[in-house]
Short mmCIF file of C-alpha atoms in Angstrom, two decimals:
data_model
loop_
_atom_site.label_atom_id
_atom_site.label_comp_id
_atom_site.label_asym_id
_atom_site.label_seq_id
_atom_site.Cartn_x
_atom_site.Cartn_y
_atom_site.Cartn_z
CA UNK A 1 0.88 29.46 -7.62
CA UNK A 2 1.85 25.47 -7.25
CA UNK A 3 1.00 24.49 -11.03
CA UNK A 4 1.38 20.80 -10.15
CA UNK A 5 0.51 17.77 -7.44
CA UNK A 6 3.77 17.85 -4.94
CA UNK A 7 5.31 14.46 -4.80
CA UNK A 8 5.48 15.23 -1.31
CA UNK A 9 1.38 15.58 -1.02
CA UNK A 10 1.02 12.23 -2.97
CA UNK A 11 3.51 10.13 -0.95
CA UNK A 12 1.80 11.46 2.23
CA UNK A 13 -1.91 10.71 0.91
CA UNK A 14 -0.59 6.91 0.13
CA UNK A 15 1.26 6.47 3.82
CA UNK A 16 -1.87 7.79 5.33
CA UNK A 17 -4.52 5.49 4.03
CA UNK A 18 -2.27 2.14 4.11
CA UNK A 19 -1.65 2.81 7.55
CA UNK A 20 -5.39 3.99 8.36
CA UNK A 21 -6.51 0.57 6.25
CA UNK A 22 -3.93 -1.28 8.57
CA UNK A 23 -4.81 -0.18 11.67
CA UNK A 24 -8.67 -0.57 10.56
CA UNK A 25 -8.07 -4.05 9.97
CA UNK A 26 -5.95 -5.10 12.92
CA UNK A 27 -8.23 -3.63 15.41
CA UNK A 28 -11.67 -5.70 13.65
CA UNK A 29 -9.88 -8.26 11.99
CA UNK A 30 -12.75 -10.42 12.74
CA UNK A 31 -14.77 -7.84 10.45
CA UNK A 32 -11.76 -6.93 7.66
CA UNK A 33 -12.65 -6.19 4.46
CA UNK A 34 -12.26 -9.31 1.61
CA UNK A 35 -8.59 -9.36 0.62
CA UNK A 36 -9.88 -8.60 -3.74
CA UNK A 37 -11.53 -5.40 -2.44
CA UNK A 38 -8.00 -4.62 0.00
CA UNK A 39 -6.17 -5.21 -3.09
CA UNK A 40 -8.46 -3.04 -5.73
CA UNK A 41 -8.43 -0.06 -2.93
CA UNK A 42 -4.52 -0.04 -2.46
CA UNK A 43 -4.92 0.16 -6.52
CA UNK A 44 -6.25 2.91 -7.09
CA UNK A 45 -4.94 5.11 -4.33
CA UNK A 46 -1.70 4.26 -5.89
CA UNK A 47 -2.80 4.90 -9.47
CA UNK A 48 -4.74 8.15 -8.65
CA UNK A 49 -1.57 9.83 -6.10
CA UNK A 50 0.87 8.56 -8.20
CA UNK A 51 0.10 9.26 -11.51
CA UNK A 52 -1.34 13.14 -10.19
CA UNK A 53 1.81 13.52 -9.34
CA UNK A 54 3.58 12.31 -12.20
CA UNK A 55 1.08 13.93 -14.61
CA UNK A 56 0.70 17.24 -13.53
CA UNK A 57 4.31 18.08 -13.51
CA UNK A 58 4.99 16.01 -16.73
CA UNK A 59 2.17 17.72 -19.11
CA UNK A 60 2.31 21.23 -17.50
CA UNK A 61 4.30 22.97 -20.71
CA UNK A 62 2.80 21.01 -23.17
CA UNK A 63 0.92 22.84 -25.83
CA UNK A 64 -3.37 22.73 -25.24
CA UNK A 65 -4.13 20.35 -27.97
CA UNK A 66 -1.16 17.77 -26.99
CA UNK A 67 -2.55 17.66 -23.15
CA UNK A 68 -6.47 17.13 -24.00
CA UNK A 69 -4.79 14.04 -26.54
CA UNK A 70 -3.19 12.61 -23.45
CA UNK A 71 -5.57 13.26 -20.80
CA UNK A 72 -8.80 12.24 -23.35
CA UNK A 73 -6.87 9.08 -24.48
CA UNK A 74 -5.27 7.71 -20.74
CA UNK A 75 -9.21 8.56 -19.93
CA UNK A 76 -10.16 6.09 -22.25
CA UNK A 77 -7.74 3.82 -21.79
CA UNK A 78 -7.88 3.57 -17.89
CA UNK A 79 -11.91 3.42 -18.30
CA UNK A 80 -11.80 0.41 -20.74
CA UNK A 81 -9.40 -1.59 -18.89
CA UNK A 82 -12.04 -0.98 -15.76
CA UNK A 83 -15.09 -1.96 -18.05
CA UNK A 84 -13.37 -4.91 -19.06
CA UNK A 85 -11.99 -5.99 -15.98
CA UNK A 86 -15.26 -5.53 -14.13
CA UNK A 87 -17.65 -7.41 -16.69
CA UNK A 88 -15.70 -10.30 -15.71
CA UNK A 89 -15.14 -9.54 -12.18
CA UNK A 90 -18.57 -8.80 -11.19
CA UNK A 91 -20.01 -11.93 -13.61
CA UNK A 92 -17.37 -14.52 -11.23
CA UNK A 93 -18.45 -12.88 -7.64
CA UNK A 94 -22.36 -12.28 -9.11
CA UNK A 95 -23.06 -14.76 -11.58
CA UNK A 96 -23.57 -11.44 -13.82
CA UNK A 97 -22.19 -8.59 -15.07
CA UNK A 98 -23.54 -6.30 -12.86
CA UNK A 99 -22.32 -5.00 -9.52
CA UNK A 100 -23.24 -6.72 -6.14
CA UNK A 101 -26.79 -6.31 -5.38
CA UNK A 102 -27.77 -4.70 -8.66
CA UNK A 103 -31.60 -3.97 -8.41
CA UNK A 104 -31.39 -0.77 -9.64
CA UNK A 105 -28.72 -1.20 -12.57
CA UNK A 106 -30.48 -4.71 -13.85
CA UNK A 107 -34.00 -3.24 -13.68
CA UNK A 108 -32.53 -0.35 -16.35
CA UNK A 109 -31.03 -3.04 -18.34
CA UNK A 110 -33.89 -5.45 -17.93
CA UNK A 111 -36.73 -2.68 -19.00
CA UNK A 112 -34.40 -1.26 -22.05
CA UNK A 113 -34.77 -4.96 -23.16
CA UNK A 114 -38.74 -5.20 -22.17
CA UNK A 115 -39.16 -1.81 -24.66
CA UNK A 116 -37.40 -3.71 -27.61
CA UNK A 117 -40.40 -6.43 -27.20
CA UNK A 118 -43.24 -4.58 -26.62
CA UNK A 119 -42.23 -1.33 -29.14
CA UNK A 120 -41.89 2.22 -28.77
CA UNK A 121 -45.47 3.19 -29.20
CA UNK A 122 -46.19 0.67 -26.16
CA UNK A 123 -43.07 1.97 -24.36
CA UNK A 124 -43.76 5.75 -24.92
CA UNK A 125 -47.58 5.07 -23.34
CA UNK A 126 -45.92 3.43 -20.48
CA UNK A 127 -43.31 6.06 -19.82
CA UNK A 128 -46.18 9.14 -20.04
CA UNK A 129 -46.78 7.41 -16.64
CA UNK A 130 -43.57 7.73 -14.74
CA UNK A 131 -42.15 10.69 -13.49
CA UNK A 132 -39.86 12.53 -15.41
CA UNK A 133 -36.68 11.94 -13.43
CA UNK A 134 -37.48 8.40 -14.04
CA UNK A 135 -37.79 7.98 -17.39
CA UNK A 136 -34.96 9.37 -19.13
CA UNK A 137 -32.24 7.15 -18.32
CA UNK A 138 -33.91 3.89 -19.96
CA UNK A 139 -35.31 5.89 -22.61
CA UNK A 140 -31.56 6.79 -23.61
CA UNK A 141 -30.72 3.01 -23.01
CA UNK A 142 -33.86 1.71 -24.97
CA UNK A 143 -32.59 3.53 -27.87
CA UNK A 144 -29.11 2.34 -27.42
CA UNK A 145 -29.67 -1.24 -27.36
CA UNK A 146 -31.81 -0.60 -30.24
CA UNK A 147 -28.58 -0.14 -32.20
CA UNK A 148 -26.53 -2.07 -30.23
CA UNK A 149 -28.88 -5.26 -29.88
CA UNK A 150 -29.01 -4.67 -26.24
CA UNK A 151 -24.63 -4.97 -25.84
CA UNK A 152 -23.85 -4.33 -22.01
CA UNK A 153 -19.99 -3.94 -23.10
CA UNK A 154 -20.77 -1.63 -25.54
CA UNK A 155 -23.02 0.74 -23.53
CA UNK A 156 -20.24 0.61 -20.49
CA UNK A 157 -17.49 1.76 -23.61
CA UNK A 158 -19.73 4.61 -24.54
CA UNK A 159 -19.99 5.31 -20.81
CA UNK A 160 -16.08 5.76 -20.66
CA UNK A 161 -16.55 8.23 -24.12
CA UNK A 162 -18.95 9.91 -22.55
CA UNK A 163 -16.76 10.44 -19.43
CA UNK A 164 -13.29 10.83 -20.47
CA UNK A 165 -15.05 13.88 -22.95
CA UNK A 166 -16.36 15.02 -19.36
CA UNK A 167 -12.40 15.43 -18.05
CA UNK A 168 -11.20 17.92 -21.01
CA UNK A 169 -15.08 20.26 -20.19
CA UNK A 170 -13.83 20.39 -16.53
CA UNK A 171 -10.15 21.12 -17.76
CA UNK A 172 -12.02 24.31 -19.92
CA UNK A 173 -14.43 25.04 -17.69
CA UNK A 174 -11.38 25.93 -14.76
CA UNK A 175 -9.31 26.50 -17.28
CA UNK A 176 -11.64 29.85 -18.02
CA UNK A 177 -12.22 30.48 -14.21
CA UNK A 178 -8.82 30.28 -12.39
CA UNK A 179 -6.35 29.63 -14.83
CA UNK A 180 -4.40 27.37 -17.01
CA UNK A 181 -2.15 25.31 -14.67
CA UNK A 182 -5.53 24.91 -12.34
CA UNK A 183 -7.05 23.97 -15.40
CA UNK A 184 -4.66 21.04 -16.51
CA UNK A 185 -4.50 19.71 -12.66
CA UNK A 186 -8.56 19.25 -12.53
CA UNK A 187 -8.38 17.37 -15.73
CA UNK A 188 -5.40 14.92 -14.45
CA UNK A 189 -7.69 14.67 -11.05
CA UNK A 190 -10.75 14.21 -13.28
CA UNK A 191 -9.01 11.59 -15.37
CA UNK A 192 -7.58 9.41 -12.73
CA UNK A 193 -10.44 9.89 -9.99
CA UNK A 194 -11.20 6.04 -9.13
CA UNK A 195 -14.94 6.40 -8.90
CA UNK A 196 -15.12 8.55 -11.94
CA UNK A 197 -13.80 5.43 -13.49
CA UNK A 198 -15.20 2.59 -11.94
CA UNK A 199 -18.68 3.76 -12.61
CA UNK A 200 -17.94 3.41 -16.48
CA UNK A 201 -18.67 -0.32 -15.44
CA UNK A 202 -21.57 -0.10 -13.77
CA UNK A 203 -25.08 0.04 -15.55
CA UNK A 204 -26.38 2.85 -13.88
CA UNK A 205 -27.55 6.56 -15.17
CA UNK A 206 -24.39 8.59 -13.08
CA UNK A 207 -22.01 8.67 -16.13
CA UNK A 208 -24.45 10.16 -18.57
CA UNK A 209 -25.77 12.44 -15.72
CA UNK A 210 -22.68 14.19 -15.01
CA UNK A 211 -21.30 14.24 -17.95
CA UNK A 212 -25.19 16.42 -18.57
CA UNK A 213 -24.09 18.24 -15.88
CA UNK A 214 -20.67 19.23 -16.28
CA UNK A 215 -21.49 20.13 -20.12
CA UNK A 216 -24.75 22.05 -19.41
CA UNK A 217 -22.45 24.48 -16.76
CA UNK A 218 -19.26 24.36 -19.10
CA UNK A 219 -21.64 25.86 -22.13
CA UNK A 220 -23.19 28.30 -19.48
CA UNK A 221 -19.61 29.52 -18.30
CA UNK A 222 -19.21 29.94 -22.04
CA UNK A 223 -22.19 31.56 -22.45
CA UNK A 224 -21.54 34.09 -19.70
CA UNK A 225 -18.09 34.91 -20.93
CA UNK A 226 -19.14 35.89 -24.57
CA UNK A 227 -18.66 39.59 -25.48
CA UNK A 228 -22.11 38.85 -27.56
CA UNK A 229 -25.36 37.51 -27.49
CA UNK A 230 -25.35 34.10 -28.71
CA UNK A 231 -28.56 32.66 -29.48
CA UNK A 232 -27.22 29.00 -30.51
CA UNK A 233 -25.09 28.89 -27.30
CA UNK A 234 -28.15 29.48 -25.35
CA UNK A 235 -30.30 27.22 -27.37
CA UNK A 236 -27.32 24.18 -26.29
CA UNK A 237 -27.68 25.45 -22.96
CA UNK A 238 -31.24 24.95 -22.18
CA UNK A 239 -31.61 21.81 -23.88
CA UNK A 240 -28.25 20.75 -21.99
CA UNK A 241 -30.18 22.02 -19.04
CA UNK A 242 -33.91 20.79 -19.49
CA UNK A 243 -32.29 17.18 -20.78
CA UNK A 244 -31.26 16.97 -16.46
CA UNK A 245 -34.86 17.12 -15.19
CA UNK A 246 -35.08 13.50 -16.99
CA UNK A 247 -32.73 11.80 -15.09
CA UNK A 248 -33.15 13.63 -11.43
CA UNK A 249 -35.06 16.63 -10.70
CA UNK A 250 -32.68 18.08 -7.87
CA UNK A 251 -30.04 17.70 -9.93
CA UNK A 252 -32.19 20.02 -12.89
CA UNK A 253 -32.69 22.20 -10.15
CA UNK A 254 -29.58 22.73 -8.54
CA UNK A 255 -28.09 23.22 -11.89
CA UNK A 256 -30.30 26.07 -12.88
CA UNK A 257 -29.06 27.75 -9.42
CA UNK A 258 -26.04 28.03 -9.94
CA UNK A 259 -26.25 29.57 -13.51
CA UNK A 260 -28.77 31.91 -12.18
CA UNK A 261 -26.04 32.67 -9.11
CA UNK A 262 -23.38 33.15 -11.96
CA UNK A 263 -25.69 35.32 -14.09
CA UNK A 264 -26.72 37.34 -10.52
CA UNK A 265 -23.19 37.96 -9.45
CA UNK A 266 -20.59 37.60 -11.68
CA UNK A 267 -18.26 40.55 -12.29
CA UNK A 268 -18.13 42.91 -15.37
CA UNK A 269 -14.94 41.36 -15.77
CA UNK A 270 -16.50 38.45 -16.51
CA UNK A 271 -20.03 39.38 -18.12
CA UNK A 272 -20.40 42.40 -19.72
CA UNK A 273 -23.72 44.21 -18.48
CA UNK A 274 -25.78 43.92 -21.56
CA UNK A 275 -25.10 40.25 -21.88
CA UNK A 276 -26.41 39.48 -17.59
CA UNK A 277 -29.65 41.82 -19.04
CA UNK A 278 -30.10 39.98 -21.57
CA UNK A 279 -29.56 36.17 -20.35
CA UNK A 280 -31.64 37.35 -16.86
CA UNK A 281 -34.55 38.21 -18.95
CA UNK A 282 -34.78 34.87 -21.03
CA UNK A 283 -34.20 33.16 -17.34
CA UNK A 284 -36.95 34.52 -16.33
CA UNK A 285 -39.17 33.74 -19.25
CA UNK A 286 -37.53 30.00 -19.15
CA UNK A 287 -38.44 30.10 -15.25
CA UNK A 288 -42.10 31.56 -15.89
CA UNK A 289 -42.91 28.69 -18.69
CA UNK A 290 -41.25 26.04 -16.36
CA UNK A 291 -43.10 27.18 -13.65
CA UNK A 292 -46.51 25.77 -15.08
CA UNK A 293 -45.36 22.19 -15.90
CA UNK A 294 -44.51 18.88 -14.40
CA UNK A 295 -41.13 19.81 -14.08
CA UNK A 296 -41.76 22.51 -11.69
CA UNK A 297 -44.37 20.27 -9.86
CA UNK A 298 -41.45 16.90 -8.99
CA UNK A 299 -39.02 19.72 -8.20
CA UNK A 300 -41.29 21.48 -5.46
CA UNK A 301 -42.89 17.89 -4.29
CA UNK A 302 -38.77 16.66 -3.94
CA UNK A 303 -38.30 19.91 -1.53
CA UNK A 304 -41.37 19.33 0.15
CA UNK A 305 -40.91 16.03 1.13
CA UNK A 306 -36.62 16.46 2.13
CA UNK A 307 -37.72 16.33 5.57
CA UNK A 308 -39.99 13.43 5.44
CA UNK A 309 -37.70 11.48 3.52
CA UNK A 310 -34.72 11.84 5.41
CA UNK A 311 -36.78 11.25 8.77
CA UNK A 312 -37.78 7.61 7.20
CA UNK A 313 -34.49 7.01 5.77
CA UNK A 314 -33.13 7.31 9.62
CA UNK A 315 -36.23 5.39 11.08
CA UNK A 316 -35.56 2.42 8.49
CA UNK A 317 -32.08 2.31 9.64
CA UNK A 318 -32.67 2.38 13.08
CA UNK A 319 -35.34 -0.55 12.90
CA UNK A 320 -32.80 -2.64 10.62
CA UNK A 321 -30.33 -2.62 13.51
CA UNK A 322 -28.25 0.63 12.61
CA UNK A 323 -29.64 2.63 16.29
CA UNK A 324 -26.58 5.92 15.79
CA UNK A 325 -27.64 6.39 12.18
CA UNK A 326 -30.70 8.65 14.38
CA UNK A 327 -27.77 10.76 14.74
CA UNK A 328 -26.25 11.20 11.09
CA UNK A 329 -29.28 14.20 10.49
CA UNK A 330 -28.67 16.91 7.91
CA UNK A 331 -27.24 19.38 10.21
CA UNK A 332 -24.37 17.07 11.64
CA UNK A 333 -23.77 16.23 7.88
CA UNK A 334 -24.09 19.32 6.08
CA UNK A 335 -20.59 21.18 7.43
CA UNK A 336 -18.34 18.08 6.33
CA UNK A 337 -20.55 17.49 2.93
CA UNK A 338 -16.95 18.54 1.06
CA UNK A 339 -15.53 15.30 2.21
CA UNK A 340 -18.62 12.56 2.05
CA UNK A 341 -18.35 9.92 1.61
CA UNK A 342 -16.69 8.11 4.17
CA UNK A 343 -14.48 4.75 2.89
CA UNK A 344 -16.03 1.64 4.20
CA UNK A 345 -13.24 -0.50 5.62
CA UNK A 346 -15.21 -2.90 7.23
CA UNK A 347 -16.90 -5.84 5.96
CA UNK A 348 -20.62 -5.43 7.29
CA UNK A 349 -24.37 -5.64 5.99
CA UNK A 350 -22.66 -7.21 2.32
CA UNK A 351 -21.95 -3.70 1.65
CA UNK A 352 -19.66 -4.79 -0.93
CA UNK A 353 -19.74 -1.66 -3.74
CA UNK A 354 -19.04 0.56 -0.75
CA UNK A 355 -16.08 -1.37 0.24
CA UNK A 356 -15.09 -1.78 -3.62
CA UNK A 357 -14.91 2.48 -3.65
CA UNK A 358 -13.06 2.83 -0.31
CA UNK A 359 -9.89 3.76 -2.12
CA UNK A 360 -11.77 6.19 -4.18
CA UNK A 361 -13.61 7.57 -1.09
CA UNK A 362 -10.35 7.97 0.57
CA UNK A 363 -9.58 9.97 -2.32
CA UNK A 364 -12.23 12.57 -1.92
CA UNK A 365 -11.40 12.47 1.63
CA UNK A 366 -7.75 13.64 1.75
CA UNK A 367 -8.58 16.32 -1.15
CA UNK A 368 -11.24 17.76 0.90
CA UNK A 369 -8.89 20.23 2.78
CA UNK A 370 -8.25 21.46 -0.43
CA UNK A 371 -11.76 22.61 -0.82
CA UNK A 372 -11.95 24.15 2.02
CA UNK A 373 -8.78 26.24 1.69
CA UNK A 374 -9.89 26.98 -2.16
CA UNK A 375 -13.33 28.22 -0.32
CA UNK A 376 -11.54 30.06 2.27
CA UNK A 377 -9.02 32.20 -0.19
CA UNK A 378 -12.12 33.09 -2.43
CA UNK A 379 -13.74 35.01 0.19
CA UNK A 380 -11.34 36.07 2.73
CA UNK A 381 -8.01 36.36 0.54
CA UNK A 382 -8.55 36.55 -3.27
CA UNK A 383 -11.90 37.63 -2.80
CA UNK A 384 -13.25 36.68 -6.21
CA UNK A 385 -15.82 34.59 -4.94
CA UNK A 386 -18.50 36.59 -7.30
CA UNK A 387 -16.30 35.61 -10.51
CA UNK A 388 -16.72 31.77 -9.13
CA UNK A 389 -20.38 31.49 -7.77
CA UNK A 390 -21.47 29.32 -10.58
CA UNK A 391 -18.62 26.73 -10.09
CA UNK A 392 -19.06 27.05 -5.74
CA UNK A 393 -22.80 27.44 -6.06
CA UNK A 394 -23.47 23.80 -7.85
CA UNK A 395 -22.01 21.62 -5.16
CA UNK A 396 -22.94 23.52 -2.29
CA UNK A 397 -26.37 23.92 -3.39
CA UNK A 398 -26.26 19.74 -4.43
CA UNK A 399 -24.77 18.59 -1.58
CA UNK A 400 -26.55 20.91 0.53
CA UNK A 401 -29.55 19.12 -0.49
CA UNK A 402 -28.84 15.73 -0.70
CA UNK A 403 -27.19 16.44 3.49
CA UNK A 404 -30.63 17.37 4.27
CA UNK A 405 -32.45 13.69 2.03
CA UNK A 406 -31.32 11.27 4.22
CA UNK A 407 -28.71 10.36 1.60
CA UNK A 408 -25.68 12.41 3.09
CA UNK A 409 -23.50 9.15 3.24
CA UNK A 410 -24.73 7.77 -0.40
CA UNK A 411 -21.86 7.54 -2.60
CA UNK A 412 -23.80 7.63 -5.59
CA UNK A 413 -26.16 10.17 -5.06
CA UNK A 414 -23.39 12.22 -3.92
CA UNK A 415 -21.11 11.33 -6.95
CA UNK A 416 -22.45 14.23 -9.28
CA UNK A 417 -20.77 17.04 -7.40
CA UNK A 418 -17.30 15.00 -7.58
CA UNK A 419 -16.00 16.69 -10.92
CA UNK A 420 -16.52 20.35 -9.43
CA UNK A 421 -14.83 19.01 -5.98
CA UNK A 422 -12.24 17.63 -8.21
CA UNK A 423 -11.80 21.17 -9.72
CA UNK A 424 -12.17 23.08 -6.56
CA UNK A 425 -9.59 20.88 -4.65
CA UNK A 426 -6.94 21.35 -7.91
CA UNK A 427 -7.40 25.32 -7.47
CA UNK A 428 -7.08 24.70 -3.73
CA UNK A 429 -3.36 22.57 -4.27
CA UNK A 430 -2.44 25.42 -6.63
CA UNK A 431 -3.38 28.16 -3.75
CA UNK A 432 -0.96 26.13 -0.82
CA UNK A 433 1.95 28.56 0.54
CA UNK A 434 3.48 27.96 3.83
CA UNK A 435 0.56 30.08 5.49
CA UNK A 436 -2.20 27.38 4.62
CA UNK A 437 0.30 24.11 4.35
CA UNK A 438 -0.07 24.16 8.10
CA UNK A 439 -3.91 23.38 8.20
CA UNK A 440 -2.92 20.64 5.56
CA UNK A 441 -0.47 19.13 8.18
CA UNK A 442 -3.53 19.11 10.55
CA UNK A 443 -5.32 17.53 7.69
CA UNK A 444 -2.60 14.29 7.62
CA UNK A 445 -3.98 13.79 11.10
CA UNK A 446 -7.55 14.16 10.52
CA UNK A 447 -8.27 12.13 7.57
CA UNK A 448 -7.05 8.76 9.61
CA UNK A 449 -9.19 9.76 12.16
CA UNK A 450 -12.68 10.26 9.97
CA UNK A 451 -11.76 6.74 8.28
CA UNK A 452 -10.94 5.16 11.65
CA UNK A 453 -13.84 6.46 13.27
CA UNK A 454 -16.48 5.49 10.52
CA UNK A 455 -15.79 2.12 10.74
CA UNK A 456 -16.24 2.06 14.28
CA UNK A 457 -19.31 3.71 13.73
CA UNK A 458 -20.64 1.79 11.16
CA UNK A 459 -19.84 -1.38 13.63
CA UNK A 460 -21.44 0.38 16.97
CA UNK A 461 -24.27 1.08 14.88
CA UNK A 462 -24.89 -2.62 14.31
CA UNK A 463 -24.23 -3.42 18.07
CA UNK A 464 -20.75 -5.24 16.77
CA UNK A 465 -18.27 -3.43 18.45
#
């Protein structure tokens, strides 16, 4: 087992996307990307590669509660200098502090402030009327400006709490599932991700969502694990679970199927028999009072309408100019889901938050073989693919979903199943041996060609090549 990020893999990663970046912008130099968003991309590829590297060998024999002090703390530290850097750097390019074309992030902001006028009784009448996916999100931020006095700096600092707390549940949640070294490397990968980060300074719901997300399976995993019954561990879980359906449905849903896949076929190495009898039957009972409500009802009209609303995503592109996006469909997408997004290198359409992430998206881009050879071993090699449903079955399921939406490209609304990537790609590194390093060798010449190619496409789209 490799128990850290080879030098050798990070040096690589960093050669790879300056020269992809440089060959991208010699070839549409007419089209390059602003030189700010050049330099904040070369940033973080450097910070993340570098510092995995550095970190994973440096805090591999340190004792458990040393490593979650340093990986909480350079967390915090790395997401404060972000939410401070980007309050100021979004207010000079925006005129406020809120990323470039912000409709979604300033109406959250705008209609916590709106509740603080009209009161809570007012508030609470006009949130019976939304959907549920809708309305938790500003509920959470009504109450927090109520505090806070409606502080944007303040809610983006509790966003990097709430975050860097999310690093050390992924570190124990692989820690429990594939080991201790695996553990440590998807909390360093967790911790330095760029988009994990950067999001800290944006005012949208995708911080407190995951961090929902990655706790609400991290207490399941514990629950499942437990040589006993533990009614206040399933009592965390559900509300953990239920609190999801408030700020997206599929994400509620997904969630629930993959604890249901862990509960289904995990081991009895892992979950002794009495326990899966036990936690299936108040599943089921959860399931059968669910199944009534309104929950149950946006959850089944969301399915229903995954087919409609990807076929009007595609027309809408198509009639704003984009004709090949008829071709990006849920089956092309689906099979290379592991290593969406692609980084936009290009400067088209003002798509300046896309081009802001393309070092992060690069990121999630070379660690995608990683995945893959983390999925492969579990099946073909280790075989202990029933032991990790739960942590495979989340992001397949997710993903799976938001492929088939329309939204297979969408940074953020792929974003939630980063963390278990993350994790997956860290037990993948830890898996390499000179049997699988060759596909990775394949992978230095593959990666160039996805970012390469997406920018062309994204220009041939528009009729600019």
């Amino acid at each position: 087992m490799v128990p850290f990020f080879p030098k050798q893999l990070s040096t690589k990663a960093i050669t790879l996307y300056l020269v992809s970046l440089a060959i991208v912008s010699i070839i549409f130099v007419r089209l390059m990307m602003k030189f700010d968003f050049i330099i904040i991309g070369i940033m973080w590829v450097l910070v993340f590669f570098l510092l995995s590297a550095r970190f994973t060998r440096k805090w591999v024999d340190l004792d458990e509660k040393h490593y979650c002090r340093k990986v909480f703390w350079t967390a915090l530290w790395l997401r404060l200098a972000w939410v401070v850097f980007s309050f100021f750097f979004f207010t000079f390019k925006t005129g406020v502090p809120f990323e470039f074309g912000s409709s979604d992030a300033l109406g959250y902001h705008n209609e916590a402030l709106w509740f603080q006028e009209i009161g809570w009784k007012a508030a609470r009448d006009y949130l019976s009327r939304r959907s549920l996916a809708d309305a938790g999100y500003v509920t959470y931020l009504g109450l927090l400006y109520s505090v806070t006095g409606g502080s944007i700096i303040v809610t983006r600092i509790i966003k990097a709490l709430l975050s860097s707390w999310m690093c050390l549940l992924i570190y124990k949640l692989a820690k429990r599932n594939m080991g201790e070294e695996v553990g440590r490397m998807a909390g360093i990968f967790c911790c330095l991700m760029p988009n994990l980060i950067m999001y800290c300074g944006l005012h949208l719901k995708e911080t407190e969502m995951i961090f929902l997300c990655v706790a609400t399976l991290e207490r399941a995993d514990s629950l499942l694990r437990s040589s006993k019954f533990n009614f206040w561990k399933l009592l965390v879980t559900v509300l953990l679970a239920v609190s999801l359906f408030f700020f997206r449905t599929v994400l509620g849903a997904t969630t629930i199927f993959a604890i249901l896949t862990g509960l289904v076929f995990s081991s009895s190495a892992v979950m002794s028999r009495w326990n899966k009898v036990v936690l299936i039957s108040w599943a089921i009972i959860g399931l059968g009072v669910m199944a009534g409500g309104s929950i149950a009802s946006e959850a089944l009209s969301v399915w229903e309408g995954r087919n409609e609303n990807q076929a009007a995503k595609r027309d809408y592109q198509v009639y704003k100019g984009i004709k090949w996006a008829k071709y990006a469909t849920g089956s092309v997408m689906a099979p290379i889901m592991f290593v969406m997004p692609f980084p936009t290198m290009v400067d088209v359409d003002q798509q300046y938050n896309q081009q802001l992430m393309n070092g992060g998206n690069y990121v999630r881009n070379f660690l995608g073989i990683f995945v893959l050879i983390a999925l492969f071993s579990s099946i073909f090699v280790l075989k202990n693919w029933r032991d990790l449903s739960m942590l495979w079955a989340f992001p397949v399921s997710y993903l799976g979903v938001v492929c088939m939406s329309g939204f297979s490209n969408s940074e953020r609304f792929l974003l939630p199943g980063l963390p278990f990537l993350l994790m997956l790609s860290a037990y993948g590194v830890s898996l390499m041996n000179a049997r699988n390093f060759r596909w990775v060798k394949v992978w230095y010449w593959v990666v160039p060609v996805m970012v390469i190619g997406w920018a062309v496409f994204k220009l041939g789209s528009r009729g600019l090549l």
